[in-house]
Amino acid sequence: MLVNLKDMLCEAEQKGYAIPCMNTPNMETLRALIGAAEDLNTPIIIDHAEVHNSLIPIERMGPEMVKAAKAAKVPVCVHLDHGVSYTFLMKALEAGFSSIMFDCSSLPFEENVKRVKEFTEFAHSRGITVEAELGVMASAMEDTHAGEDAEKRVLTNADIRKFFTDPKEAGEFAERTGCDALAVCFGTMHGIYAEPPVLDIDRVKEIRSAVKDDCRIVMHGASGVEFEQVQRAIDAGCSKVNYYSYMAKGATQFCADKIAETKGAVAYHELAEAAYEYMRGYARDVLRAFRNGK
Ligand SMILES: [Zn+2]
């Protein structure tokens, strides 16, 4: 069934677990993620990233996501990931998404507040939940979110501290905008990590206590972070955790191995189907890890 973020994350936080939010830029990923959630009878958030639109447009993939969510035996939130332009936010609404991330994090604080507040009022009047971002999510190597023009440079753990979310600002931001979820920065990056990430868990705790209870804290860039650290971030208050790049990387390696093993004697549709099964298993591991037995 199709649900928005609010009820899903409220229950997760009360029970002390997190729900993964994972990109679905093709049918294999979409089937894998919903299948994994059904296998474990647990909710899941699937999303379409604006930067994946050059791979498959939201007009094509969005209705498939919504249809699959409605048909699922478990609660599924269909979310827009890092929506930046108003045109794109409207496309997500038209496709029937139940939740939208409006990312104005590159703008000054006051402008971020103004735009998110305005959009949240509009979205809430239609029963849609809103995620915003405060701080800057840095791009690591091979950032699948960054698009082709992204600056390719290697950032270290020390480099990104200046982008971390300020807890006091986070509290004020949530209060003034009324957003349902807030993506914050405390040591993760998008993409493939150049060195093992080190999370500032105390920062998450400070943010959680500064932000009003009905605004959920979101962690982006969780893939590539060891599960033990992700679980500590969940315990500290993150109830929505975005996870994608390393599953995609894993599926690529799986396909490469399959091609080598069969010496290329594998049809594309068989390879795609095997990759779907691989990702379904991978997503089950992520779901289990984020629930930590709950
Ligand atoms: Zn992100």
mmCIF file of C-alpha atoms and ligand atoms in Angstrom:
data_model
loop_
_atom_site.group_PDB
_atom_site.id
_atom_site.type_symbol
_atom_site.label_atom_id
_atom_site.label_comp_id
_atom_site.label_asym_id
_atom_site.label_seq_id
_atom_site.Cartn_x
_atom_site.Cartn_y
_atom_site.Cartn_z
ATOM 1 C CA MET A 1 0.000 0.000 0.000
ATOM 2 C CA LEU A 2 1.081 3.546 -0.735
ATOM 3 C CA VAL A 3 1.811 5.650 2.360
ATOM 4 C CA ASN A 4 3.674 8.885 3.110
ATOM 5 C CA LEU A 5 6.679 9.360 5.381
ATOM 6 C CA LYS A 6 4.870 10.575 8.452
ATOM 7 C CA ASP A 7 3.214 7.413 9.796
ATOM 8 C CA MET A 8 5.986 5.163 8.569
ATOM 9 C CA LEU A 9 8.778 7.075 10.307
ATOM 10 C CA CYS A 10 6.775 7.772 13.456
ATOM 11 C CA GLU A 11 6.470 4.046 14.123
ATOM 12 C CA ALA A 12 10.119 3.439 13.197
ATOM 13 C CA GLU A 13 11.398 6.033 15.632
ATOM 14 C CA GLN A 14 9.125 4.880 18.448
ATOM 15 C CA LYS A 15 10.382 1.328 18.031
ATOM 16 C CA GLY A 16 14.007 2.386 17.507
ATOM 17 C CA TYR A 17 14.689 1.273 13.956
ATOM 18 C CA ALA A 18 15.157 2.958 10.566
ATOM 19 C CA ILE A 19 13.573 2.475 7.172
ATOM 20 C CA PRO A 20 15.902 2.432 4.177
ATOM 21 C CA CYS A 21 15.182 4.745 1.270
ATOM 22 C CA MET A 22 16.587 3.310 -1.948
ATOM 23 C CA ASN A 23 16.658 4.502 -5.568
ATOM 24 C CA THR A 24 14.736 2.648 -8.265
ATOM 25 C CA PRO A 25 16.134 3.811 -11.624
ATOM 26 C CA ASN A 26 14.914 0.664 -13.428
ATOM 27 C CA MET A 27 12.392 -2.169 -13.186
ATOM 28 C CA GLU A 28 14.866 -4.683 -11.737
ATOM 29 C CA THR A 29 15.651 -2.380 -8.808
ATOM 30 C CA LEU A 30 11.975 -1.584 -8.264
ATOM 31 C CA ARG A 31 10.981 -5.261 -8.183
ATOM 32 C CA ALA A 32 13.984 -6.141 -5.998
ATOM 33 C CA LEU A 33 13.229 -3.541 -3.320
ATOM 34 C CA ILE A 34 9.509 -4.180 -3.016
ATOM 35 C CA GLY A 35 10.137 -7.938 -3.158
ATOM 36 C CA ALA A 36 12.684 -7.687 -0.325
ATOM 37 C CA ALA A 37 10.289 -5.668 1.844
ATOM 38 C CA GLU A 38 7.545 -8.235 1.222
ATOM 39 C CA ASP A 39 9.932 -11.101 1.996
ATOM 40 C CA LEU A 40 10.513 -9.595 5.438
ATOM 41 C CA ASN A 41 7.059 -8.040 5.883
ATOM 42 C CA THR A 42 8.537 -4.602 6.591
ATOM 43 C CA PRO A 43 7.916 -1.087 5.193
ATOM 44 C CA ILE A 44 10.267 0.468 2.640
ATOM 45 C CA ILE A 45 10.818 3.841 0.955
ATOM 46 C CA ILE A 46 11.576 3.829 -2.771
ATOM 47 C CA ASP A 47 12.705 6.967 -4.519
ATOM 48 C CA HIS A 48 13.478 8.598 -7.841
ATOM 49 C CA ALA A 49 16.396 11.029 -7.903
ATOM 50 C CA GLU A 50 16.169 14.099 -10.120
ATOM 51 C CA VAL A 51 19.722 13.350 -11.277
ATOM 52 C CA HIS A 52 18.643 9.881 -12.478
ATOM 53 C CA ASN A 53 16.178 11.482 -14.838
ATOM 54 C CA SER A 54 18.596 11.317 -17.738
ATOM 55 C CA LEU A 55 18.631 7.510 -17.296
ATOM 56 C CA ILE A 56 14.869 7.193 -17.100
ATOM 57 C CA PRO A 57 12.419 10.105 -16.897
ATOM 58 C CA ILE A 58 10.047 10.399 -13.965
ATOM 59 C CA GLU A 59 7.102 10.405 -16.400
ATOM 60 C CA ARG A 60 8.091 6.840 -17.327
ATOM 61 C CA MET A 61 9.342 5.433 -13.997
ATOM 62 C CA GLY A 62 7.130 7.374 -11.551
ATOM 63 C CA PRO A 63 3.787 5.763 -12.447
ATOM 64 C CA GLU A 64 5.437 2.303 -12.299
ATOM 65 C CA MET A 65 6.721 3.057 -8.794
ATOM 66 C CA VAL A 66 3.310 4.251 -7.612
ATOM 67 C CA LYS A 67 1.557 1.250 -9.193
ATOM 68 C CA ALA A 68 4.001 -1.170 -7.541
ATOM 69 C CA ALA A 69 3.619 0.572 -4.165
ATOM 70 C CA LYS A 70 -0.182 0.371 -4.304
ATOM 71 C CA ALA A 71 -0.033 -3.329 -5.170
ATOM 72 C CA ALA A 72 2.556 -4.172 -2.472
ATOM 73 C CA LYS A 73 1.589 -6.216 0.582
ATOM 74 C CA VAL A 74 3.619 -3.887 2.820
ATOM 75 C CA PRO A 75 3.583 -0.084 3.325
ATOM 76 C CA VAL A 76 5.643 1.638 0.618
ATOM 77 C CA CYS A 77 6.437 5.347 0.481
ATOM 78 C CA VAL A 78 7.172 6.690 -3.020
ATOM 79 C CA HIS A 79 9.546 9.588 -2.525
ATOM 80 C CA LEU A 80 11.324 12.151 -4.716
ATOM 81 C CA ASP A 81 15.042 12.262 -3.863
ATOM 82 C CA HIS A 82 16.837 15.647 -3.998
ATOM 83 C CA GLY A 83 14.159 17.517 -5.949
ATOM 84 C CA VAL A 84 15.637 20.885 -6.826
ATOM 85 C CA SER A 85 13.480 22.587 -9.466
ATOM 86 C CA TYR A 86 9.806 23.436 -9.015
ATOM 87 C CA THR A 87 9.034 21.871 -12.398
ATOM 88 C CA PHE A 88 10.420 18.593 -11.157
ATOM 89 C CA LEU A 89 8.524 18.712 -7.860
ATOM 90 C CA MET A 90 5.315 19.143 -9.852
ATOM 91 C CA LYS A 91 6.176 16.173 -12.029
ATOM 92 C CA ALA A 92 6.510 14.022 -8.901
ATOM 93 C CA LEU A 93 3.131 15.246 -7.647
ATOM 94 C CA GLU A 94 1.547 14.474 -11.018
ATOM 95 C CA ALA A 95 3.034 10.977 -10.986
ATOM 96 C CA GLY A 96 1.328 10.368 -7.611
ATOM 97 C CA PHE A 97 4.347 10.364 -5.287
ATOM 98 C CA SER A 98 3.413 10.362 -1.587
ATOM 99 C CA SER A 99 6.483 12.254 -0.425
ATOM 100 C CA ILE A 100 8.923 14.833 -1.779
ATOM 101 C CA MET A 101 12.409 15.974 -0.865
ATOM 102 C CA PHE A 102 12.836 19.653 -1.688
ATOM 103 C CA ASP A 103 16.579 20.223 -1.515
ATOM 104 C CA CYS A 104 17.405 23.912 -1.124
ATOM 105 C CA SER A 105 20.550 23.183 0.887
ATOM 106 C CA SER A 106 22.775 25.068 -1.560
ATOM 107 C CA LEU A 107 20.897 28.302 -0.774
ATOM 108 C CA PRO A 108 21.461 30.602 2.213
ATOM 109 C CA PHE A 109 19.600 29.585 5.426
ATOM 110 C CA GLU A 110 16.812 32.175 5.165
ATOM 111 C CA GLU A 111 16.094 31.353 1.514
ATOM 112 C CA ASN A 112 16.078 27.617 2.340
ATOM 113 C CA VAL A 113 13.550 28.291 5.139
ATOM 114 C CA LYS A 114 11.347 30.457 2.934
ATOM 115 C CA ARG A 115 11.132 28.018 0.015
ATOM 116 C CA VAL A 116 10.681 24.886 2.141
ATOM 117 C CA LYS A 117 8.006 26.517 4.318
ATOM 118 C CA GLU A 118 6.018 27.618 1.256
ATOM 119 C CA PHE A 119 6.262 24.241 -0.421
ATOM 120 C CA THR A 120 5.487 22.306 2.783
ATOM 121 C CA GLU A 121 2.223 24.228 3.249
ATOM 122 C CA PHE A 122 1.243 23.412 -0.326
ATOM 123 C CA ALA A 123 2.288 19.724 -0.076
ATOM 124 C CA HIS A 124 0.550 19.171 3.275
ATOM 125 C CA SER A 125 -2.700 20.481 1.822
ATOM 126 C CA ARG A 126 -2.477 17.530 -0.585
ATOM 127 C CA GLY A 127 -1.462 14.922 2.010
ATOM 128 C CA ILE A 128 2.144 14.794 0.791
ATOM 129 C CA THR A 129 5.078 14.770 3.226
ATOM 130 C CA VAL A 130 8.215 16.897 2.739
ATOM 131 C CA GLU A 131 11.882 16.267 3.460
ATOM 132 C CA ALA A 132 14.357 19.168 3.418
ATOM 133 C CA GLU A 133 18.132 19.365 3.842
ATOM 134 C CA LEU A 134 20.350 21.498 6.032
ATOM 135 C CA GLY A 135 24.134 21.388 5.767
ATOM 136 C CA VAL A 136 25.790 20.167 2.585
ATOM 137 C CA MET A 137 26.061 16.537 1.518
ATOM 138 C CA ALA A 138 29.473 16.285 -0.100
ATOM 139 C CA SER A 139 30.081 14.141 -3.166
ATOM 140 C CA ALA A 140 32.620 11.344 -2.916
ATOM 141 C CA MET A 141 34.066 9.534 -5.927
ATOM 142 C CA GLU A 142 31.667 8.064 -8.482
ATOM 143 C CA ASP A 143 28.710 9.931 -7.051
ATOM 144 C CA THR A 144 25.640 8.517 -8.752
ATOM 145 C CA HIS A 145 23.712 11.602 -7.571
ATOM 146 C CA ALA A 146 26.111 14.198 -8.875
ATOM 147 C CA GLY A 147 25.455 14.047 -12.614
ATOM 148 C CA GLU A 148 28.020 14.268 -15.367
ATOM 149 C CA ASP A 149 29.189 17.790 -14.561
ATOM 150 C CA ALA A 150 30.153 17.004 -10.982
ATOM 151 C CA GLU A 151 33.541 18.145 -9.890
ATOM 152 C CA LYS A 152 35.689 15.042 -9.549
ATOM 153 C CA ARG A 153 37.854 15.374 -6.492
ATOM 154 C CA VAL A 154 38.536 13.292 -3.458
ATOM 155 C CA LEU A 155 37.223 14.702 -0.193
ATOM 156 C CA THR A 156 38.595 13.526 3.129
ATOM 157 C CA ASN A 157 36.741 13.108 6.424
ATOM 158 C CA ALA A 158 38.432 16.294 7.647
ATOM 159 C CA ASP A 159 37.373 18.275 4.534
ATOM 160 C CA ILE A 160 33.679 17.708 5.080
ATOM 161 C CA ARG A 161 33.428 18.778 8.740
ATOM 162 C CA LYS A 162 32.757 22.345 7.589
ATOM 163 C CA PHE A 163 29.590 21.108 5.841
ATOM 164 C CA PHE A 164 28.103 19.519 8.994
ATOM 165 C CA THR A 165 24.625 20.571 10.114
ATOM 166 C CA ASP A 166 24.450 22.988 13.021
ATOM 167 C CA PRO A 167 22.033 21.527 15.660
ATOM 168 C CA LYS A 168 20.664 24.916 16.721
ATOM 169 C CA GLU A 169 19.946 25.897 13.096
ATOM 170 C CA ALA A 170 18.321 22.496 12.525
ATOM 171 C CA GLY A 171 15.929 23.091 15.434
ATOM 172 C CA GLU A 172 14.980 26.525 14.127
ATOM 173 C CA PHE A 173 14.652 25.257 10.552
ATOM 174 C CA ALA A 174 12.257 22.424 11.483
ATOM 175 C CA GLU A 175 10.150 24.738 13.636
ATOM 176 C CA ARG A 176 9.835 27.468 11.008
ATOM 177 C CA THR A 177 9.290 25.287 7.926
ATOM 178 C CA GLY A 178 7.056 22.545 9.377
ATOM 179 C CA CYS A 179 8.899 19.953 7.256
ATOM 180 C CA ASP A 180 8.323 16.285 8.123
ATOM 181 C CA ALA A 181 11.910 15.106 7.758
ATOM 182 C CA LEU A 182 15.299 16.769 7.682
ATOM 183 C CA ALA A 183 18.426 15.419 5.981
ATOM 184 C CA VAL A 184 21.482 16.348 8.017
ATOM 185 C CA CYS A 185 25.244 16.070 7.542
ATOM 186 C CA PHE A 186 27.491 14.423 10.106
ATOM 187 C CA GLY A 187 30.166 12.539 8.164
ATOM 188 C CA THR A 188 28.572 10.780 5.209
ATOM 189 C CA MET A 189 28.958 11.558 1.508
ATOM 190 C CA HIS A 190 27.132 10.522 -1.646
ATOM 191 C CA GLY A 191 28.792 7.914 -3.832
ATOM 192 C CA ILE A 192 31.798 5.675 -3.303
ATOM 193 C CA TYR A 193 34.029 6.591 -0.332
ATOM 194 C CA ALA A 194 37.712 7.343 -0.851
ATOM 195 C CA GLU A 195 38.464 6.498 2.793
ATOM 196 C CA PRO A 196 36.311 4.825 5.480
ATOM 197 C CA PRO A 197 33.771 7.398 6.719
ATOM 198 C CA VAL A 198 33.770 8.394 10.379
ATOM 199 C CA LEU A 199 30.401 9.550 11.664
ATOM 200 C CA ASP A 200 29.922 12.208 14.332
ATOM 201 C CA ILE A 201 27.284 10.359 16.358
ATOM 202 C CA ASP A 202 27.219 13.019 19.096
ATOM 203 C CA ARG A 203 26.215 15.527 16.404
ATOM 204 C CA VAL A 204 23.221 13.342 15.507
ATOM 205 C CA LYS A 205 22.173 13.200 19.172
ATOM 206 C CA GLU A 206 22.457 16.996 19.478
ATOM 207 C CA ILE A 207 20.421 17.486 16.292
ATOM 208 C CA ARG A 208 17.763 14.989 17.428
ATOM 209 C CA SER A 209 17.273 16.765 20.739
ATOM 210 C CA ALA A 210 17.232 20.234 19.098
ATOM 211 C CA VAL A 211 14.645 19.324 16.439
ATOM 212 C CA LYS A 212 10.934 19.026 17.268
ATOM 213 C CA ASP A 213 9.743 15.449 17.801
ATOM 214 C CA ASP A 214 7.488 15.216 14.745
ATOM 215 C CA CYS A 215 10.305 16.050 12.327
ATOM 216 C CA ARG A 216 12.363 12.933 11.568
ATOM 217 C CA ILE A 217 16.126 12.964 11.106
ATOM 218 C CA VAL A 218 17.476 11.566 7.821
ATOM 219 C CA MET A 219 20.881 10.126 6.993
ATOM 220 C CA HIS A 220 22.025 10.214 3.348
ATOM 221 C CA GLY A 221 25.009 8.388 1.842
ATOM 222 C CA ALA A 222 24.722 5.377 4.178
ATOM 223 C CA SER A 223 25.915 2.797 1.684
ATOM 224 C CA GLY A 224 29.636 2.260 2.157
ATOM 225 C CA VAL A 225 29.359 2.993 5.880
ATOM 226 C CA GLU A 226 29.827 -0.146 7.974
ATOM 227 C CA PHE A 227 26.501 -1.353 9.374
ATOM 228 C CA GLU A 228 27.728 -0.992 12.962
ATOM 229 C CA GLN A 229 28.155 2.794 12.465
ATOM 230 C CA VAL A 230 24.811 3.100 10.669
ATOM 231 C CA GLN A 231 23.151 1.319 13.599
ATOM 232 C CA ARG A 232 24.734 3.803 16.020
ATOM 233 C CA ALA A 233 23.323 6.669 13.912
ATOM 234 C CA ILE A 234 19.902 4.971 14.008
ATOM 235 C CA ASP A 235 20.127 4.625 17.810
ATOM 236 C CA ALA A 236 21.043 8.329 17.962
ATOM 237 C CA GLY A 237 17.864 9.317 16.117
ATOM 238 C CA CYS A 238 18.020 8.720 12.327
ATOM 239 C CA SER A 239 14.828 6.955 11.252
ATOM 240 C CA LYS A 240 15.127 7.327 7.444
ATOM 241 C CA VAL A 241 18.405 6.153 5.963
ATOM 242 C CA ASN A 242 19.228 6.619 2.267
ATOM 243 C CA TYR A 243 21.153 3.715 0.816
ATOM 244 C CA TYR A 244 21.956 3.029 -2.816
ATOM 245 C CA SER A 245 25.422 3.412 -4.393
ATOM 246 C CA TYR A 246 27.011 0.263 -2.945
ATOM 247 C CA MET A 247 24.059 -1.914 -3.915
ATOM 248 C CA ALA A 248 24.454 -0.640 -7.505
ATOM 249 C CA LYS A 249 28.207 -1.264 -7.349
ATOM 250 C CA GLY A 250 27.593 -4.764 -5.949
ATOM 251 C CA ALA A 251 25.166 -5.568 -8.772
ATOM 252 C CA THR A 252 27.747 -4.448 -11.363
ATOM 253 C CA GLN A 253 30.374 -6.772 -9.854
ATOM 254 C CA PHE A 254 27.802 -9.576 -9.716
ATOM 255 C CA CYS A 255 27.108 -9.134 -13.467
ATOM 256 C CA ALA A 256 30.838 -8.981 -14.285
ATOM 257 C CA ASP A 257 31.399 -12.254 -12.389
ATOM 258 C CA LYS A 258 28.435 -13.866 -14.130
ATOM 259 C CA ILE A 259 29.754 -12.884 -17.567
ATOM 260 C CA ALA A 260 33.237 -14.193 -16.705
ATOM 261 C CA GLU A 261 31.838 -17.425 -15.252
ATOM 262 C CA THR A 262 29.715 -18.151 -18.329
ATOM 263 C CA LYS A 263 32.396 -16.814 -20.736
ATOM 264 C CA GLY A 264 29.783 -14.420 -22.067
ATOM 265 C CA ALA A 265 27.241 -17.137 -22.852
ATOM 266 C CA VAL A 266 24.441 -15.373 -21.005
ATOM 267 C CA ALA A 267 21.555 -13.485 -22.599
ATOM 268 C CA TYR A 268 20.973 -9.936 -21.400
ATOM 269 C CA HIS A 269 17.503 -10.721 -20.018
ATOM 270 C CA GLU A 270 18.933 -13.634 -17.999
ATOM 271 C CA LEU A 271 21.680 -11.383 -16.661
ATOM 272 C CA ALA A 272 19.156 -8.679 -15.706
ATOM 273 C CA GLU A 273 16.973 -11.271 -13.961
ATOM 274 C CA ALA A 274 19.963 -12.636 -12.022
ATOM 275 C CA ALA A 275 20.920 -9.083 -11.020
ATOM 276 C CA TYR A 276 17.358 -8.558 -9.781
ATOM 277 C CA GLU A 277 17.631 -11.655 -7.545
ATOM 278 C CA TYR A 278 21.026 -10.456 -6.289
ATOM 279 C CA MET A 279 19.650 -6.991 -5.386
ATOM 280 C CA ARG A 280 16.597 -8.512 -3.692
ATOM 281 C CA GLY A 281 18.936 -10.440 -1.394
ATOM 282 C CA TYR A 282 21.121 -7.373 -0.864
ATOM 283 C CA ALA A 283 18.087 -5.244 0.051
ATOM 284 C CA ARG A 284 16.934 -7.895 2.558
ATOM 285 C CA ASP A 285 20.318 -7.595 4.300
ATOM 286 C CA VAL A 286 19.962 -3.791 4.428
ATOM 287 C CA LEU A 287 16.404 -3.977 5.788
ATOM 288 C CA ARG A 288 17.453 -6.481 8.471
ATOM 289 C CA ALA A 289 20.497 -4.430 9.474
ATOM 290 C CA PHE A 290 18.465 -1.231 9.840
ATOM 291 C CA ARG A 291 15.816 -2.967 11.963
ATOM 292 C CA ASN A 292 18.507 -4.487 14.147
ATOM 293 C CA GLY A 293 16.198 -7.365 15.092
ATOM 294 C CA LYS A 294 13.201 -5.113 15.842
HETATM 295 ZN ZN ZN B 1 21.091 12.218 -0.814
#
